[in-house]
XYZ file of C-alpha atoms in Angstrom:
116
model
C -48.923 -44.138 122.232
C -51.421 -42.039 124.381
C -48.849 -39.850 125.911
C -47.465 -39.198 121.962
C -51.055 -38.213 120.708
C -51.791 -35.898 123.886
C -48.066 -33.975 123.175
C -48.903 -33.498 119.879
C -52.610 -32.272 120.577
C -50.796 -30.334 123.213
C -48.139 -28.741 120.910
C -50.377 -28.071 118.059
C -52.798 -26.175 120.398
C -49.992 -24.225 121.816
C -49.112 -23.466 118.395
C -52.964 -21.930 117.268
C -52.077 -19.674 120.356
C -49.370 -18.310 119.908
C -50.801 -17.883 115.861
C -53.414 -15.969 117.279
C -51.797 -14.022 119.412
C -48.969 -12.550 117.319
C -52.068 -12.148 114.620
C -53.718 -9.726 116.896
C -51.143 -7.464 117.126
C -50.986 -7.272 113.352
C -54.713 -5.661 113.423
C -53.486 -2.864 115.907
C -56.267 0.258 115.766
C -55.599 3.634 115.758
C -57.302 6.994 117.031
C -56.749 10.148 115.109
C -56.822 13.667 116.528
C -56.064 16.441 114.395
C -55.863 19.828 115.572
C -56.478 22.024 112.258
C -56.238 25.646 113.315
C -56.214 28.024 110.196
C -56.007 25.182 107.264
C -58.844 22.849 106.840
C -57.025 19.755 106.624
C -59.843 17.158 107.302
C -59.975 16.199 103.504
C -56.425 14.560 104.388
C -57.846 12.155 106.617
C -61.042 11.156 106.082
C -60.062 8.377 103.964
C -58.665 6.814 106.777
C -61.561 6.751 108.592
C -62.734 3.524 106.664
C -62.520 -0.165 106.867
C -59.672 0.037 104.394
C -57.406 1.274 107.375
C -56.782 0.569 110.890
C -58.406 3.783 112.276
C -61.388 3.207 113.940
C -62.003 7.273 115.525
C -61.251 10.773 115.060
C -61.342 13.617 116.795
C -60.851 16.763 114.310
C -60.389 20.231 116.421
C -60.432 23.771 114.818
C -59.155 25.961 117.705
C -55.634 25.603 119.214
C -56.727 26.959 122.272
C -59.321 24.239 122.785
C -57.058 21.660 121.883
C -54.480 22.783 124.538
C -57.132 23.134 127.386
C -58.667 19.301 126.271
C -55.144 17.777 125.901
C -52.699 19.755 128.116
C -50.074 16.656 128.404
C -49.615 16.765 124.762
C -47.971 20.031 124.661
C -49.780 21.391 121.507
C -47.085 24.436 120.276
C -49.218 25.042 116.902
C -51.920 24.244 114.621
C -52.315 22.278 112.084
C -50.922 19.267 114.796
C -51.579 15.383 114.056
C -51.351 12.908 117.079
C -51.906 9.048 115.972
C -52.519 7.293 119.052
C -52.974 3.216 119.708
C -56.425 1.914 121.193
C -56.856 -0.546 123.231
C -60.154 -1.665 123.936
C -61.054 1.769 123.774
C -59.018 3.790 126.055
C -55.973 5.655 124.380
C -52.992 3.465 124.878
C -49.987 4.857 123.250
C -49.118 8.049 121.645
C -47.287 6.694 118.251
C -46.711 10.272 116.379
C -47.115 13.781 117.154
C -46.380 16.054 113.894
C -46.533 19.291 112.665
C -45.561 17.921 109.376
C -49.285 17.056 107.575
C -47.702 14.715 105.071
C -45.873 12.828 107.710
C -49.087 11.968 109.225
C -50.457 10.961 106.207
C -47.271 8.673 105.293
C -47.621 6.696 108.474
C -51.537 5.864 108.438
C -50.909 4.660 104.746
C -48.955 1.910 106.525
C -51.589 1.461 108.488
C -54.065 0.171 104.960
C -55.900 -3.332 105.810
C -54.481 -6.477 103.620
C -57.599 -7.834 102.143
């Protein structure tokens, strides 16, 4: 009877793991950088920047040269340029989208909106 209770303590703890686990990954943040060149774009994202959405920093550049010399692995061609990367704990972890295409940008950080 003792080895049945600890297996099912056991299981059910193994269970609020794993639950927590996979729930983490569901609250995956996101760092913005937006190169903006010519067109002042920033109206476009700063409603992202919010608890609503999974953003939690931006970085909003105005010259294409200085974005190129501060990001040269990126391979900036032209401005305006939106790169959505994944954080984790801080340091950039994953580059998720690199567009040209404003509206693209803006299509995949709606996906990004909190469920509250």
């Amino acid at each position: 009877m003792m080895k049945r209770l600890i297996l099912i303590c056991s299981f059910l703890l193994l269970a609020f793991i794993t639950g927590c686990s996979s729930s983490e990954k569901a609250d995956t943040k996101y760092y913005l950088l937006i190169v903006e060149g010519e067109e002042n774009i920033s109206d476009k994202f700063s409603k992202f920047i919010s608890n609503d959405y999974s953003v939690v920093k931006s970085e909003y550049l105005i010259n294409l040269a200085t974005a190129k010399e501060k990001y040269p692995k990126y391979e900036i061609e032209k401005a305006p340029a939106v790169f959505i990367f994944e954080t984790g704990g801080g340091e950039l972890k994953e580059l998720k989208l690199k567009t040209y295409d404003i509206e693209e940008a803006v299509k995949f950080l709606e996906k990004t909106k909190k469920n509250k």
